[in-house]
Amino acid sequence: MKNGTLGRLKRSLDPCELLILDELGYVPFQKQGSELLFHIIADCYERKSVMVTSNLEFGQWNRVFGDNRLTAALVDRLVHHAHILAFTGESYRLRNALSAIQPSSASGLEP
């Protein structure tokens, strides 16, 4: 990594006991970002807790990281000793937004 980016990032994360990666895969990584995240996950492996949220199944992560081997190694480290919680259903944010614009039957008002 250029200019010691990896070392600086590792040092800044060192005091953390839990690393949370929210919405992983929402935006695809460039090669350098994929490699940086892999090194961070590898550094945390069996030493720190890592929590990841994603709307993507593991089989779709190749598109995010752009490298099949790197993705396989990253997923392997994440799922070893993991508790995987899979949720299905509609987005609660969308449901709440839609219910906010629907006329309330309790108000007695007609649209």
PDB file of N, CA and C in Angstrom:
ATOM      1  N   MET A   1       0.832  -1.178   0.000  1.00  0.00           N
ATOM      2  CA  MET A   1       0.000   0.000   0.000  1.00  0.00           C
ATOM      3  C   MET A   1       0.880   1.246   0.000  1.00  0.00           C
ATOM      4  N   LYS A   2       0.407   2.259  -0.641  1.00  0.00           N
ATOM      5  CA  LYS A   2       1.170   3.502  -0.742  1.00  0.00           C
ATOM      6  C   LYS A   2       1.205   4.251   0.586  1.00  0.00           C
ATOM      7  N   ASN A   3       2.334   4.885   0.839  1.00  0.00           N
ATOM      8  CA  ASN A   3       2.496   5.806   1.964  1.00  0.00           C
ATOM      9  C   ASN A   3       2.139   5.198   3.317  1.00  0.00           C
ATOM     10  N   GLY A   4       2.298   3.899   3.489  1.00  0.00           N
ATOM     11  CA  GLY A   4       2.033   3.280   4.778  1.00  0.00           C
ATOM     12  C   GLY A   4       0.573   3.243   5.169  1.00  0.00           C
ATOM     13  N   THR A   5      -0.319   3.276   4.193  1.00  0.00           N
ATOM     14  CA  THR A   5      -1.759   3.300   4.469  1.00  0.00           C
ATOM     15  C   THR A   5      -2.185   2.125   5.336  1.00  0.00           C
ATOM     16  N   LEU A   6      -1.732   0.924   4.992  1.00  0.00           N
ATOM     17  CA  LEU A   6      -2.134  -0.269   5.734  1.00  0.00           C
ATOM     18  C   LEU A   6      -1.656  -0.197   7.175  1.00  0.00           C
ATOM     19  N   GLY A   7      -0.411   0.170   7.373  1.00  0.00           N
ATOM     20  CA  GLY A   7       0.129   0.265   8.731  1.00  0.00           C
ATOM     21  C   GLY A   7      -0.608   1.284   9.577  1.00  0.00           C
ATOM     22  N   ARG A   8      -0.892   2.439   9.002  1.00  0.00           N
ATOM     23  CA  ARG A   8      -1.630   3.480   9.739  1.00  0.00           C
ATOM     24  C   ARG A   8      -3.033   3.001  10.099  1.00  0.00           C
ATOM     25  N   LEU A   9      -3.688   2.351   9.146  1.00  0.00           N
ATOM     26  CA  LEU A   9      -5.045   1.871   9.404  1.00  0.00           C
ATOM     27  C   LEU A   9      -5.041   0.789  10.477  1.00  0.00           C
ATOM     28  N   LYS A  10      -4.100  -0.135  10.401  1.00  0.00           N
ATOM     29  CA  LYS A  10      -4.014  -1.189  11.422  1.00  0.00           C
ATOM     30  C   LYS A  10      -3.774  -0.591  12.804  1.00  0.00           C
ATOM     31  N   ARG A  11      -2.887   0.382  12.889  1.00  0.00           N
ATOM     32  CA  ARG A  11      -2.613   1.013  14.192  1.00  0.00           C
ATOM     33  C   ARG A  11      -3.851   1.732  14.728  1.00  0.00           C
ATOM     34  N   SER A  12      -4.596   2.371  13.851  1.00  0.00           N
ATOM     35  CA  SER A  12      -5.790   3.091  14.316  1.00  0.00           C
ATOM     36  C   SER A  12      -6.887   2.131  14.775  1.00  0.00           C
ATOM     37  N   LEU A  13      -6.920   0.931  14.207  1.00  0.00           N
ATOM     38  CA  LEU A  13      -7.932  -0.060  14.586  1.00  0.00           C
ATOM     39  C   LEU A  13      -7.480  -0.949  15.738  1.00  0.00           C
ATOM     40  N   ASP A  14      -6.212  -0.884  16.097  1.00  0.00           N
ATOM     41  CA  ASP A  14      -5.667  -1.788  17.105  1.00  0.00           C
ATOM     42  C   ASP A  14      -6.424  -1.763  18.430  1.00  0.00           C
ATOM     43  N   PRO A  15      -6.823  -0.604  18.956  1.00  0.00           N
ATOM     44  CA  PRO A  15      -7.547  -0.608  20.230  1.00  0.00           C
ATOM     45  C   PRO A  15      -8.968  -1.175  20.131  1.00  0.00           C
ATOM     46  N   CYS A  16      -9.494  -1.280  18.941  1.00  0.00           N
ATOM     47  CA  CYS A  16     -10.876  -1.748  18.761  1.00  0.00           C
ATOM     48  C   CYS A  16     -10.989  -3.237  19.055  1.00  0.00           C
ATOM     49  N   GLU A  17     -12.027  -3.599  19.797  1.00  0.00           N
ATOM     50  CA  GLU A  17     -12.311  -5.007  20.042  1.00  0.00           C
ATOM     51  C   GLU A  17     -13.324  -5.550  19.043  1.00  0.00           C
ATOM     52  N   LEU A  18     -14.103  -4.658  18.444  1.00  0.00           N
ATOM     53  CA  LEU A  18     -15.131  -5.042  17.483  1.00  0.00           C
ATOM     54  C   LEU A  18     -15.049  -4.126  16.271  1.00  0.00           C
ATOM     55  N   LEU A  19     -14.897  -4.730  15.106  1.00  0.00           N
ATOM     56  CA  LEU A  19     -14.895  -3.992  13.844  1.00  0.00           C
ATOM     57  C   LEU A  19     -16.242  -4.230  13.177  1.00  0.00           C
ATOM     58  N   ILE A  20     -16.968  -3.168  12.878  1.00  0.00           N
ATOM     59  CA  ILE A  20     -18.283  -3.283  12.245  1.00  0.00           C
ATOM     60  C   ILE A  20     -18.194  -2.748  10.823  1.00  0.00           C
ATOM     61  N   LEU A  21     -18.548  -3.592   9.867  1.00  0.00           N
ATOM     62  CA  LEU A  21     -18.588  -3.219   8.451  1.00  0.00           C
ATOM     63  C   LEU A  21     -20.051  -3.250   8.030  1.00  0.00           C
ATOM     64  N   ASP A  22     -20.645  -2.089   7.872  1.00  0.00           N
ATOM     65  CA  ASP A  22     -22.072  -1.983   7.581  1.00  0.00           C
ATOM     66  C   ASP A  22     -22.294  -1.794   6.085  1.00  0.00           C
ATOM     67  N   GLU A  23     -23.279  -2.504   5.550  1.00  0.00           N
ATOM     68  CA  GLU A  23     -23.654  -2.412   4.126  1.00  0.00           C
ATOM     69  C   GLU A  23     -22.504  -2.798   3.198  1.00  0.00           C
ATOM     70  N   LEU A  24     -21.752  -3.820   3.578  1.00  0.00           N
ATOM     71  CA  LEU A  24     -20.653  -4.281   2.732  1.00  0.00           C
ATOM     72  C   LEU A  24     -21.208  -4.716   1.383  1.00  0.00           C
ATOM     73  N   GLY A  25     -20.632  -4.203   0.338  1.00  0.00           N
ATOM     74  CA  GLY A  25     -21.067  -4.545  -1.004  1.00  0.00           C
ATOM     75  C   GLY A  25     -22.008  -3.544  -1.625  1.00  0.00           C
ATOM     76  N   TYR A  26     -22.413  -2.556  -0.864  1.00  0.00           N
ATOM     77  CA  TYR A  26     -23.311  -1.538  -1.413  1.00  0.00           C
ATOM     78  C   TYR A  26     -22.628  -0.789  -2.551  1.00  0.00           C
ATOM     79  N   VAL A  27     -21.342  -0.538  -2.373  1.00  0.00           N
ATOM     80  CA  VAL A  27     -20.531   0.108  -3.404  1.00  0.00           C
ATOM     81  C   VAL A  27     -19.349  -0.812  -3.689  1.00  0.00           C
ATOM     82  N   PRO A  28     -19.106  -1.171  -4.950  1.00  0.00           N
ATOM     83  CA  PRO A  28     -17.976  -2.051  -5.276  1.00  0.00           C
ATOM     84  C   PRO A  28     -16.635  -1.408  -4.909  1.00  0.00           C
ATOM     85  N   PHE A  29     -15.684  -2.253  -4.554  1.00  0.00           N
ATOM     86  CA  PHE A  29     -14.344  -1.799  -4.197  1.00  0.00           C
ATOM     87  C   PHE A  29     -13.459  -1.760  -5.430  1.00  0.00           C
ATOM     88  N   GLN A  30     -12.535  -0.821  -5.454  1.00  0.00           N
ATOM     89  CA  GLN A  30     -11.463  -0.871  -6.432  1.00  0.00           C
ATOM     90  C   GLN A  30     -10.426  -1.851  -5.901  1.00  0.00           C
ATOM     91  N   LYS A  31      -9.488  -2.247  -6.738  1.00  0.00           N
ATOM     92  CA  LYS A  31      -8.496  -3.270  -6.377  1.00  0.00           C
ATOM     93  C   LYS A  31      -7.781  -2.933  -5.065  1.00  0.00           C
ATOM     94  N   GLN A  32      -7.311  -1.718  -4.923  1.00  0.00           N
ATOM     95  CA  GLN A  32      -6.567  -1.335  -3.724  1.00  0.00           C
ATOM     96  C   GLN A  32      -7.453  -1.408  -2.476  1.00  0.00           C
ATOM     97  N   GLY A  33      -8.704  -0.990  -2.595  1.00  0.00           N
ATOM     98  CA  GLY A  33      -9.628  -1.065  -1.469  1.00  0.00           C
ATOM     99  C   GLY A  33      -9.931  -2.495  -1.068  1.00  0.00           C
ATOM    100  N   SER A  34     -10.090  -3.381  -2.057  1.00  0.00           N
ATOM    101  CA  SER A  34     -10.328  -4.801  -1.780  1.00  0.00           C
ATOM    102  C   SER A  34      -9.156  -5.403  -1.029  1.00  0.00           C
ATOM    103  N   GLU A  35      -7.957  -5.092  -1.495  1.00  0.00           N
ATOM    104  CA  GLU A  35      -6.758  -5.631  -0.851  1.00  0.00           C
ATOM    105  C   GLU A  35      -6.598  -5.077   0.563  1.00  0.00           C
ATOM    106  N   LEU A  36      -6.882  -3.807   0.742  1.00  0.00           N
ATOM    107  CA  LEU A  36      -6.789  -3.192   2.061  1.00  0.00           C
ATOM    108  C   LEU A  36      -7.769  -3.845   3.032  1.00  0.00           C
ATOM    109  N   LEU A  37      -9.009  -4.032   2.603  1.00  0.00           N
ATOM    110  CA  LEU A  37      -9.996  -4.674   3.469  1.00  0.00           C
ATOM    111  C   LEU A  37      -9.596  -6.107   3.780  1.00  0.00           C
ATOM    112  N   PHE A  38      -9.076  -6.826   2.794  1.00  0.00           N
ATOM    113  CA  PHE A  38      -8.625  -8.192   3.054  1.00  0.00           C
ATOM    114  C   PHE A  38      -7.560  -8.208   4.151  1.00  0.00           C
ATOM    115  N   HIS A  39      -6.595  -7.310   4.066  1.00  0.00           N
ATOM    116  CA  HIS A  39      -5.527  -7.277   5.074  1.00  0.00           C
ATOM    117  C   HIS A  39      -6.079  -6.944   6.458  1.00  0.00           C
ATOM    118  N   ILE A  40      -7.056  -6.066   6.516  1.00  0.00           N
ATOM    119  CA  ILE A  40      -7.672  -5.721   7.802  1.00  0.00           C
ATOM    120  C   ILE A  40      -8.409  -6.931   8.375  1.00  0.00           C
ATOM    121  N   ILE A  41      -9.199  -7.618   7.542  1.00  0.00           N
ATOM    122  CA  ILE A  41      -9.925  -8.814   7.994  1.00  0.00           C
ATOM    123  C   ILE A  41      -8.937  -9.898   8.417  1.00  0.00           C
ATOM    124  N   ALA A  42      -7.898 -10.098   7.626  1.00  0.00           N
ATOM    125  CA  ALA A  42      -6.890 -11.111   7.956  1.00  0.00           C
ATOM    126  C   ALA A  42      -6.210 -10.773   9.281  1.00  0.00           C
ATOM    127  N   ASP A  43      -5.960  -9.501   9.522  1.00  0.00           N
ATOM    128  CA  ASP A  43      -5.327  -9.079  10.770  1.00  0.00           C
ATOM    129  C   ASP A  43      -6.250  -9.314  11.968  1.00  0.00           C
ATOM    130  N   CYS A  44      -7.540  -9.153  11.769  1.00  0.00           N
ATOM    131  CA  CYS A  44      -8.518  -9.371  12.841  1.00  0.00           C
ATOM    132  C   CYS A  44      -8.795 -10.855  13.082  1.00  0.00           C
ATOM    133  N   TYR A  45      -8.540 -11.677  12.085  1.00  0.00           N
ATOM    134  CA  TYR A  45      -8.910 -13.094  12.122  1.00  0.00           C
ATOM    135  C   TYR A  45      -8.394 -13.768  13.396  1.00  0.00           C
ATOM    136  N   GLU A  46      -9.296 -14.343  14.146  1.00  0.00           N
ATOM    137  CA  GLU A  46      -9.075 -15.064  15.396  1.00  0.00           C
ATOM    138  C   GLU A  46      -8.461 -14.197  16.495  1.00  0.00           C
ATOM    139  N   ARG A  47      -8.475 -12.882  16.315  1.00  0.00           N
ATOM    140  CA  ARG A  47      -7.959 -11.979  17.348  1.00  0.00           C
ATOM    141  C   ARG A  47      -9.005 -10.966  17.802  1.00  0.00           C
ATOM    142  N   LYS A  48      -9.894 -10.590  16.893  1.00  0.00           N
ATOM    143  CA  LYS A  48     -10.896  -9.571  17.196  1.00  0.00           C
ATOM    144  C   LYS A  48     -12.243  -9.999  16.631  1.00  0.00           C
ATOM    145  N   SER A  49     -13.281  -9.381  17.127  1.00  0.00           N
ATOM    146  CA  SER A  49     -14.618  -9.644  16.604  1.00  0.00           C
ATOM    147  C   SER A  49     -14.885  -8.740  15.406  1.00  0.00           C
ATOM    148  N   VAL A  50     -15.537  -9.317  14.405  1.00  0.00           N
ATOM    149  CA  VAL A  50     -15.904  -8.568  13.204  1.00  0.00           C
ATOM    150  C   VAL A  50     -17.383  -8.811  12.942  1.00  0.00           C
ATOM    151  N   MET A  51     -18.124  -7.739  12.727  1.00  0.00           N
ATOM    152  CA  MET A  51     -19.545  -7.837  12.400  1.00  0.00           C
ATOM    153  C   MET A  51     -19.743  -7.208  11.025  1.00  0.00           C
ATOM    154  N   VAL A  52     -20.438  -7.931  10.157  1.00  0.00           N
ATOM    155  CA  VAL A  52     -20.654  -7.463   8.790  1.00  0.00           C
ATOM    156  C   VAL A  52     -22.144  -7.493   8.489  1.00  0.00           C
ATOM    157  N   THR A  53     -22.651  -6.414   7.905  1.00  0.00           N
ATOM    158  CA  THR A  53     -24.005  -6.429   7.361  1.00  0.00           C
ATOM    159  C   THR A  53     -23.899  -6.255   5.852  1.00  0.00           C
ATOM    160  N   SER A  54     -24.759  -6.972   5.147  1.00  0.00           N
ATOM    161  CA  SER A  54     -24.771  -6.884   3.690  1.00  0.00           C
ATOM    162  C   SER A  54     -26.116  -7.371   3.185  1.00  0.00           C
ATOM    163  N   ASN A  55     -26.564  -6.801   2.093  1.00  0.00           N
ATOM    164  CA  ASN A  55     -27.767  -7.293   1.427  1.00  0.00           C
ATOM    165  C   ASN A  55     -27.431  -8.366   0.407  1.00  0.00           C
ATOM    166  N   LEU A  56     -26.153  -8.674   0.263  1.00  0.00           N
ATOM    167  CA  LEU A  56     -25.712  -9.645  -0.736  1.00  0.00           C
ATOM    168  C   LEU A  56     -25.387 -10.982  -0.095  1.00  0.00           C
ATOM    169  N   GLU A  57     -25.693 -12.047  -0.813  1.00  0.00           N
ATOM    170  CA  GLU A  57     -25.262 -13.372  -0.393  1.00  0.00           C
ATOM    171  C   GLU A  57     -23.779 -13.501  -0.700  1.00  0.00           C
ATOM    172  N   PHE A  58     -23.101 -14.410  -0.006  1.00  0.00           N
ATOM    173  CA  PHE A  58     -21.657 -14.564  -0.210  1.00  0.00           C
ATOM    174  C   PHE A  58     -21.306 -14.818  -1.674  1.00  0.00           C
ATOM    175  N   GLY A  59     -22.141 -15.540  -2.389  1.00  0.00           N
ATOM    176  CA  GLY A  59     -21.883 -15.839  -3.796  1.00  0.00           C
ATOM    177  C   GLY A  59     -21.846 -14.605  -4.687  1.00  0.00           C
ATOM    178  N   GLN A  60     -22.373 -13.504  -4.211  1.00  0.00           N
ATOM    179  CA  GLN A  60     -22.386 -12.260  -4.987  1.00  0.00           C
ATOM    180  C   GLN A  60     -21.221 -11.337  -4.637  1.00  0.00           C
ATOM    181  N   TRP A  61     -20.438 -11.705  -3.646  1.00  0.00           N
ATOM    182  CA  TRP A  61     -19.359 -10.830  -3.197  1.00  0.00           C
ATOM    183  C   TRP A  61     -18.234 -10.705  -4.230  1.00  0.00           C
ATOM    184  N   ASN A  62     -18.122 -11.666  -5.141  1.00  0.00           N
ATOM    185  CA  ASN A  62     -17.089 -11.571  -6.191  1.00  0.00           C
ATOM    186  C   ASN A  62     -17.244 -10.275  -6.972  1.00  0.00           C
ATOM    187  N   ARG A  63     -18.476  -9.879  -7.225  1.00  0.00           N
ATOM    188  CA  ARG A  63     -18.729  -8.633  -7.971  1.00  0.00           C
ATOM    189  C   ARG A  63     -18.243  -7.412  -7.199  1.00  0.00           C
ATOM    190  N   VAL A  64     -18.273  -7.487  -5.896  1.00  0.00           N
ATOM    191  CA  VAL A  64     -17.886  -6.358  -5.053  1.00  0.00           C
ATOM    192  C   VAL A  64     -16.372  -6.192  -4.999  1.00  0.00           C
ATOM    193  N   PHE A  65     -15.669  -7.320  -4.871  1.00  0.00           N
ATOM    194  CA  PHE A  65     -14.224  -7.263  -4.670  1.00  0.00           C
ATOM    195  C   PHE A  65     -13.434  -7.460  -5.955  1.00  0.00           C
ATOM    196  N   GLY A  66     -14.057  -8.007  -6.998  1.00  0.00           N
ATOM    197  CA  GLY A  66     -13.413  -8.104  -8.298  1.00  0.00           C
ATOM    198  C   GLY A  66     -12.305  -9.123  -8.414  1.00  0.00           C
ATOM    199  N   ASP A  67     -12.142  -9.979  -7.431  1.00  0.00           N
ATOM    200  CA  ASP A  67     -11.083 -10.985  -7.460  1.00  0.00           C
ATOM    201  C   ASP A  67     -11.608 -12.226  -6.744  1.00  0.00           C
ATOM    202  N   ASN A  68     -11.777 -13.308  -7.480  1.00  0.00           N
ATOM    203  CA  ASN A  68     -12.378 -14.515  -6.908  1.00  0.00           C
ATOM    204  C   ASN A  68     -11.555 -15.101  -5.765  1.00  0.00           C
ATOM    205  N   ARG A  69     -10.235 -15.146  -5.919  1.00  0.00           N
ATOM    206  CA  ARG A  69      -9.392 -15.733  -4.861  1.00  0.00           C
ATOM    207  C   ARG A  69      -9.409 -14.871  -3.605  1.00  0.00           C
ATOM    208  N   LEU A  70      -9.299 -13.577  -3.771  1.00  0.00           N
ATOM    209  CA  LEU A  70      -9.334 -12.676  -2.622  1.00  0.00           C
ATOM    210  C   LEU A  70     -10.685 -12.781  -1.916  1.00  0.00           C
ATOM    211  N   THR A  71     -11.758 -12.819  -2.689  1.00  0.00           N
ATOM    212  CA  THR A  71     -13.100 -12.924  -2.105  1.00  0.00           C
ATOM    213  C   THR A  71     -13.250 -14.223  -1.328  1.00  0.00           C
ATOM    214  N   ALA A  72     -12.797 -15.332  -1.904  1.00  0.00           N
ATOM    215  CA  ALA A  72     -12.891 -16.629  -1.223  1.00  0.00           C
ATOM    216  C   ALA A  72     -12.107 -16.614   0.088  1.00  0.00           C
ATOM    217  N   ALA A  73     -10.914 -16.048   0.070  1.00  0.00           N
ATOM    218  CA  ALA A  73     -10.095 -15.992   1.280  1.00  0.00           C
ATOM    219  C   ALA A  73     -10.726 -15.083   2.332  1.00  0.00           C
ATOM    220  N   LEU A  74     -11.288 -13.971   1.904  1.00  0.00           N
ATOM    221  CA  LEU A  74     -11.926 -13.038   2.823  1.00  0.00           C
ATOM    222  C   LEU A  74     -13.158 -13.677   3.471  1.00  0.00           C
ATOM    223  N   VAL A  75     -14.007 -14.284   2.652  1.00  0.00           N
ATOM    224  CA  VAL A  75     -15.215 -14.939   3.173  1.00  0.00           C
ATOM    225  C   VAL A  75     -14.831 -16.086   4.100  1.00  0.00           C
ATOM    226  N   ASP A  76     -13.808 -16.843   3.738  1.00  0.00           N
ATOM    227  CA  ASP A  76     -13.346 -17.958   4.566  1.00  0.00           C
ATOM    228  C   ASP A  76     -12.990 -17.481   5.973  1.00  0.00           C
ATOM    229  N   ARG A  77     -12.282 -16.384   6.064  1.00  0.00           N
ATOM    230  CA  ARG A  77     -11.897 -15.849   7.372  1.00  0.00           C
ATOM    231  C   ARG A  77     -13.104 -15.292   8.137  1.00  0.00           C
ATOM    232  N   LEU A  78     -14.030 -14.686   7.422  1.00  0.00           N
ATOM    233  CA  LEU A  78     -15.201 -14.129   8.096  1.00  0.00           C
ATOM    234  C   LEU A  78     -16.134 -15.207   8.645  1.00  0.00           C
ATOM    235  N   VAL A  79     -16.336 -16.279   7.904  1.00  0.00           N
ATOM    236  CA  VAL A  79     -17.330 -17.265   8.328  1.00  0.00           C
ATOM    237  C   VAL A  79     -16.786 -18.291   9.318  1.00  0.00           C
ATOM    238  N   HIS A  80     -15.474 -18.427   9.406  1.00  0.00           N
ATOM    239  CA  HIS A  80     -14.897 -19.359  10.376  1.00  0.00           C
ATOM    240  C   HIS A  80     -15.204 -18.840  11.777  1.00  0.00           C
ATOM    241  N   HIS A  81     -15.831 -19.634  12.597  1.00  0.00           N
ATOM    242  CA  HIS A  81     -16.270 -19.270  13.955  1.00  0.00           C
ATOM    243  C   HIS A  81     -17.429 -18.267  13.948  1.00  0.00           C
ATOM    244  N   ALA A  82     -18.076 -18.049  12.815  1.00  0.00           N
ATOM    245  CA  ALA A  82     -19.104 -17.006  12.716  1.00  0.00           C
ATOM    246  C   ALA A  82     -20.476 -17.490  13.175  1.00  0.00           C
ATOM    247  N   HIS A  83     -21.279 -16.545  13.557  1.00  0.00           N
ATOM    248  CA  HIS A  83     -22.708 -16.737  13.770  1.00  0.00           C
ATOM    249  C   HIS A  83     -23.374 -15.955  12.642  1.00  0.00           C
ATOM    250  N   ILE A  84     -23.938 -16.662  11.686  1.00  0.00           N
ATOM    251  CA  ILE A  84     -24.531 -16.012  10.522  1.00  0.00           C
ATOM    252  C   ILE A  84     -26.033 -15.881  10.734  1.00  0.00           C
ATOM    253  N   LEU A  85     -26.517 -14.675  10.632  1.00  0.00           N
ATOM    254  CA  LEU A  85     -27.943 -14.394  10.753  1.00  0.00           C
ATOM    255  C   LEU A  85     -28.439 -13.937   9.390  1.00  0.00           C
ATOM    256  N   ALA A  86     -29.336 -14.703   8.810  1.00  0.00           N
ATOM    257  CA  ALA A  86     -29.883 -14.355   7.492  1.00  0.00           C
ATOM    258  C   ALA A  86     -31.328 -13.907   7.673  1.00  0.00           C
ATOM    259  N   PHE A  87     -31.634 -12.761   7.143  1.00  0.00           N
ATOM    260  CA  PHE A  87     -32.975 -12.199   7.241  1.00  0.00           C
ATOM    261  C   PHE A  87     -33.582 -12.117   5.851  1.00  0.00           C
ATOM    262  N   THR A  88     -34.880 -12.357   5.783  1.00  0.00           N
ATOM    263  CA  THR A  88     -35.592 -12.218   4.521  1.00  0.00           C
ATOM    264  C   THR A  88     -36.765 -11.274   4.740  1.00  0.00           C
ATOM    265  N   GLY A  89     -37.284 -10.782   3.662  1.00  0.00           N
ATOM    266  CA  GLY A  89     -38.443  -9.906   3.766  1.00  0.00           C
ATOM    267  C   GLY A  89     -38.165  -8.551   3.165  1.00  0.00           C
ATOM    268  N   GLU A  90     -39.192  -7.726   3.235  1.00  0.00           N
ATOM    269  CA  GLU A  90     -39.076  -6.393   2.647  1.00  0.00           C
ATOM    270  C   GLU A  90     -38.290  -5.467   3.568  1.00  0.00           C
ATOM    271  N   SER A  91     -37.823  -4.405   3.015  1.00  0.00           N
ATOM    272  CA  SER A  91     -37.071  -3.404   3.762  1.00  0.00           C
ATOM    273  C   SER A  91     -37.988  -2.710   4.768  1.00  0.00           C
ATOM    274  N   TYR A  92     -37.577  -2.680   6.025  1.00  0.00           N
ATOM    275  CA  TYR A  92     -38.397  -1.981   7.023  1.00  0.00           C
ATOM    276  C   TYR A  92     -38.370  -0.476   6.778  1.00  0.00           C
ATOM    277  N   ARG A  93     -37.284   0.041   6.215  1.00  0.00           N
ATOM    278  CA  ARG A  93     -37.226   1.479   5.920  1.00  0.00           C
ATOM    279  C   ARG A  93     -38.265   1.844   4.862  1.00  0.00           C
ATOM    280  N   LEU A  94     -38.345   1.025   3.817  1.00  0.00           N
ATOM    281  CA  LEU A  94     -39.328   1.270   2.767  1.00  0.00           C
ATOM    282  C   LEU A  94     -40.741   1.122   3.319  1.00  0.00           C
ATOM    283  N   ARG A  95     -40.960   0.084   4.107  1.00  0.00           N
ATOM    284  CA  ARG A  95     -42.284  -0.134   4.695  1.00  0.00           C
ATOM    285  C   ARG A  95     -42.692   1.054   5.565  1.00  0.00           C
ATOM    286  N   ASN A  96     -41.785   1.554   6.401  1.00  0.00           N
ATOM    287  CA  ASN A  96     -42.096   2.702   7.259  1.00  0.00           C
ATOM    288  C   ASN A  96     -42.359   3.957   6.439  1.00  0.00           C
ATOM    289  N   ALA A  97     -41.585   4.158   5.395  1.00  0.00           N
ATOM    290  CA  ALA A  97     -41.783   5.338   4.547  1.00  0.00           C
ATOM    291  C   ALA A  97     -43.130   5.275   3.844  1.00  0.00           C
ATOM    292  N   LEU A  98     -43.482   4.104   3.340  1.00  0.00           N
ATOM    293  CA  LEU A  98     -44.767   3.955   2.654  1.00  0.00           C
ATOM    294  C   LEU A  98     -45.937   4.117   3.614  1.00  0.00           C
ATOM    295  N   SER A  99     -45.797   3.585   4.827  1.00  0.00           N
ATOM    296  CA  SER A  99     -46.896   3.718   5.786  1.00  0.00           C
ATOM    297  C   SER A  99     -47.059   5.171   6.232  1.00  0.00           C
ATOM    298  N   ALA A 100     -45.987   5.939   6.196  1.00  0.00           N
ATOM    299  CA  ALA A 100     -46.071   7.350   6.594  1.00  0.00           C
ATOM    300  C   ALA A 100     -46.852   8.177   5.581  1.00  0.00           C
ATOM    301  N   ILE A 101     -46.851   7.755   4.321  1.00  0.00           N
ATOM    302  CA  ILE A 101     -47.577   8.525   3.311  1.00  0.00           C
ATOM    303  C   ILE A 101     -48.968   7.971   3.043  1.00  0.00           C
ATOM    304  N   GLN A 102     -49.300   6.805   3.597  1.00  0.00           N
ATOM    305  CA  GLN A 102     -50.631   6.230   3.446  1.00  0.00           C
ATOM    306  C   GLN A 102     -51.587   6.961   4.382  1.00  0.00           C
ATOM    307  N   PRO A 103     -52.802   7.223   3.944  1.00  0.00           N
ATOM    308  CA  PRO A 103     -53.772   7.857   4.851  1.00  0.00           C
ATOM    309  C   PRO A 103     -54.098   6.908   5.998  1.00  0.00           C
ATOM    310  N   SER A 104     -54.177   7.451   7.177  1.00  0.00           N
ATOM    311  CA  SER A 104     -54.446   6.653   8.360  1.00  0.00           C
ATOM    312  C   SER A 104     -55.942   6.380   8.467  1.00  0.00           C
ATOM    313  N   SER A 105     -56.290   5.120   8.650  1.00  0.00           N
ATOM    314  CA  SER A 105     -57.711   4.775   8.799  1.00  0.00           C
ATOM    315  C   SER A 105     -58.230   5.241  10.153  1.00  0.00           C
ATOM    316  N   ALA A 106     -57.310   5.425  11.115  1.00  0.00           N
ATOM    317  CA  ALA A 106     -57.730   5.866  12.445  1.00  0.00           C
ATOM    318  C   ALA A 106     -58.146   7.334  12.450  1.00  0.00           C
ATOM    319  N   SER A 107     -57.681   8.115  11.498  1.00  0.00           N
ATOM    320  CA  SER A 107     -58.001   9.547  11.495  1.00  0.00           C
ATOM    321  C   SER A 107     -59.410   9.813  10.988  1.00  0.00           C
ATOM    322  N   GLY A 108     -59.988   8.858  10.280  1.00  0.00           N
ATOM    323  CA  GLY A 108     -61.319   9.041   9.739  1.00  0.00           C
ATOM    324  C   GLY A 108     -61.351   9.912   8.506  1.00  0.00           C
ATOM    325  N   LEU A 109     -60.200  10.300   8.016  1.00  0.00           N
ATOM    326  CA  LEU A 109     -60.140  11.157   6.827  1.00  0.00           C
ATOM    327  C   LEU A 109     -60.069  10.305   5.576  1.00  0.00           C
ATOM    328  N   GLU A 110     -60.754  10.747   4.589  1.00  0.00           N
ATOM    329  CA  GLU A 110     -60.705  10.081   3.288  1.00  0.00           C
ATOM    330  C   GLU A 110     -59.701  10.811   2.415  1.00  0.00           C
ATOM    331  N   PRO A 111     -58.979  10.093   1.558  1.00  0.00           N
ATOM    332  CA  PRO A 111     -58.025  10.768   0.674  1.00  0.00           C
ATOM    333  C   PRO A 111     -58.702  11.637  -0.354  1.00  0.00           C
TER     334      PRO A 111
END
